[in-house]
PDB file of C-alpha atoms in Angstrom:
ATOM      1  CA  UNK A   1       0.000   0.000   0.000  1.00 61.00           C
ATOM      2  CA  UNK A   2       1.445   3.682  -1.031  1.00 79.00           C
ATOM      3  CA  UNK A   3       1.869   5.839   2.112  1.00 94.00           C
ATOM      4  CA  UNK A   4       1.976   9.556   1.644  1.00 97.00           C
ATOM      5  CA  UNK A   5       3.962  11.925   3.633  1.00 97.00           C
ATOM      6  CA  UNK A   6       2.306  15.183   5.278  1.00 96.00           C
ATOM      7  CA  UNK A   7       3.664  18.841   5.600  1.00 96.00           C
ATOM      8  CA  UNK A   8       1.912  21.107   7.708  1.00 95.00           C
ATOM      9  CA  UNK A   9       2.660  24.769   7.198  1.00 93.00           C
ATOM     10  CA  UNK A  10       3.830  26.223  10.694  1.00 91.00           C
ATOM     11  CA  UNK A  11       2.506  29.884   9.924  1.00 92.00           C
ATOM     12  CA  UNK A  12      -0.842  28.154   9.014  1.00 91.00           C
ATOM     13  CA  UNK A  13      -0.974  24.862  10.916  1.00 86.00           C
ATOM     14  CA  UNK A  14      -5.021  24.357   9.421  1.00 93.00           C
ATOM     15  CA  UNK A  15      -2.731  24.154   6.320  1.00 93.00           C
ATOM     16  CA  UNK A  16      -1.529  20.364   5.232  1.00 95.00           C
ATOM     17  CA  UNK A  17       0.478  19.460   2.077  1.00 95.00           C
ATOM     18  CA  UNK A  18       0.685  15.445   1.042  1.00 96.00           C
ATOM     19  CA  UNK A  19       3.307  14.310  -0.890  1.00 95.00           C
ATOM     20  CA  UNK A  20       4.134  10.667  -1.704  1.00 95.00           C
ATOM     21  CA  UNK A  21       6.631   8.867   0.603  1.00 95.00           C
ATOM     22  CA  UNK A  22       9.944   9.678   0.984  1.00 93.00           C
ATOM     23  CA  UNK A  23       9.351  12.323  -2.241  1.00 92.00           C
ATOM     24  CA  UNK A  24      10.281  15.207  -0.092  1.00 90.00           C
ATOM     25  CA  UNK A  25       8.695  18.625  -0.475  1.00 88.00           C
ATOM     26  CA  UNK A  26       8.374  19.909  -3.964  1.00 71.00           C
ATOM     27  CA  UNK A  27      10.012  22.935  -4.986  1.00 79.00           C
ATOM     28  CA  UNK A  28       8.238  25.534  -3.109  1.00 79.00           C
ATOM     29  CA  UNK A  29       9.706  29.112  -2.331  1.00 78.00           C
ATOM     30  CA  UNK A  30       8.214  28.769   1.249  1.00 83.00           C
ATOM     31  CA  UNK A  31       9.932  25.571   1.968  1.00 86.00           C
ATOM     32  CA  UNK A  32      11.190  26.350   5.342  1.00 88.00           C
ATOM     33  CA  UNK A  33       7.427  26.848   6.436  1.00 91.00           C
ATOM     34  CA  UNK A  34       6.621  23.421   6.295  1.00 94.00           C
ATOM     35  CA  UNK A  35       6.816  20.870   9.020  1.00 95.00           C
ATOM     36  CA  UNK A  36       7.215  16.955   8.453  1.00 96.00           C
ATOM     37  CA  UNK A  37       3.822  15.238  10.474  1.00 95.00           C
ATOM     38  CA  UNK A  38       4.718  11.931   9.367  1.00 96.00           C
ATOM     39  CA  UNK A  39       3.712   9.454   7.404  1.00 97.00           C
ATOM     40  CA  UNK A  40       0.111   8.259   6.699  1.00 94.00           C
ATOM     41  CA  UNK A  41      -1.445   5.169   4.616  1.00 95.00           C
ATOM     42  CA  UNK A  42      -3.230   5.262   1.550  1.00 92.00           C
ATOM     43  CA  UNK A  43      -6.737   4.318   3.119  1.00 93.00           C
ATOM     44  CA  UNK A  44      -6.236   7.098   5.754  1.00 94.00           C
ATOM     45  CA  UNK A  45      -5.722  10.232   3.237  1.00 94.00           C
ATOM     46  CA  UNK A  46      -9.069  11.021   1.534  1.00 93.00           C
ATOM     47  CA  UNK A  47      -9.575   9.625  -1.730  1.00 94.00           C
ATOM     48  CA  UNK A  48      -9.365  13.331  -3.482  1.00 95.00           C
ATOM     49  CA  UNK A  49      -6.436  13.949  -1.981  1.00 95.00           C
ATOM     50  CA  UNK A  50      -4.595  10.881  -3.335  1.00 95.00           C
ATOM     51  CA  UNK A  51      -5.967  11.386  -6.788  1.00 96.00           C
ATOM     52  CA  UNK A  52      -4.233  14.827  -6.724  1.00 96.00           C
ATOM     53  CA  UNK A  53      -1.558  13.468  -5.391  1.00 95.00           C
ATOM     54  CA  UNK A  54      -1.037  10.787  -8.470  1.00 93.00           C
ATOM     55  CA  UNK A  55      -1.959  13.789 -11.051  1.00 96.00           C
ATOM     56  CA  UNK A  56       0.315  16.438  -9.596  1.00 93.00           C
ATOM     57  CA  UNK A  57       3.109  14.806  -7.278  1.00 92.00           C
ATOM     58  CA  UNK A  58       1.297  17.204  -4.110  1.00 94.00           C
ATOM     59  CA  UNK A  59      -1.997  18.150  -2.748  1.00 95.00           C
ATOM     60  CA  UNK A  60      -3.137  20.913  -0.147  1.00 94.00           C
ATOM     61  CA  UNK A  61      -5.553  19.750   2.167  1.00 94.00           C
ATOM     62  CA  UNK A  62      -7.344  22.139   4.882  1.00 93.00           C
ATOM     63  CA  UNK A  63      -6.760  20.048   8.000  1.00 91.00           C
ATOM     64  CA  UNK A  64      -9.486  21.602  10.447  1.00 87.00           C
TER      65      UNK A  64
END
């Protein structure tokens, strides 16, 4: 099963960013905002967040 790592942004902790395992954060001007959560499996992300996640390598997700 794929397991996706999460990001949340520190100034904006309702803010989460899901990128696949061990991908690292994509190239983001803001980089040092971002937190490492951990790691999460497939069947606990929301199914529209891994479907962005195949199309676009990332995916925001409001996390309140």
């Amino acid at each position: 099963m794929d397991g996706y790592d999460l990001y949340l942004n520190a100034k904006k902790p309702a803010v989460g960013l899901y990128v696949r395992k061990g991908a690292g954060l994509p190239d983001l001007a803001d980089k040092g905002d971002w937190v490492f959560d951990g790691t999460a499996a497939q069947n606990l992300v929301p199914e529209n967040v891994v479907a962005d996640i195949k199309a676009n390598g990332h995916a925001f997700r409001d996390m309140d």
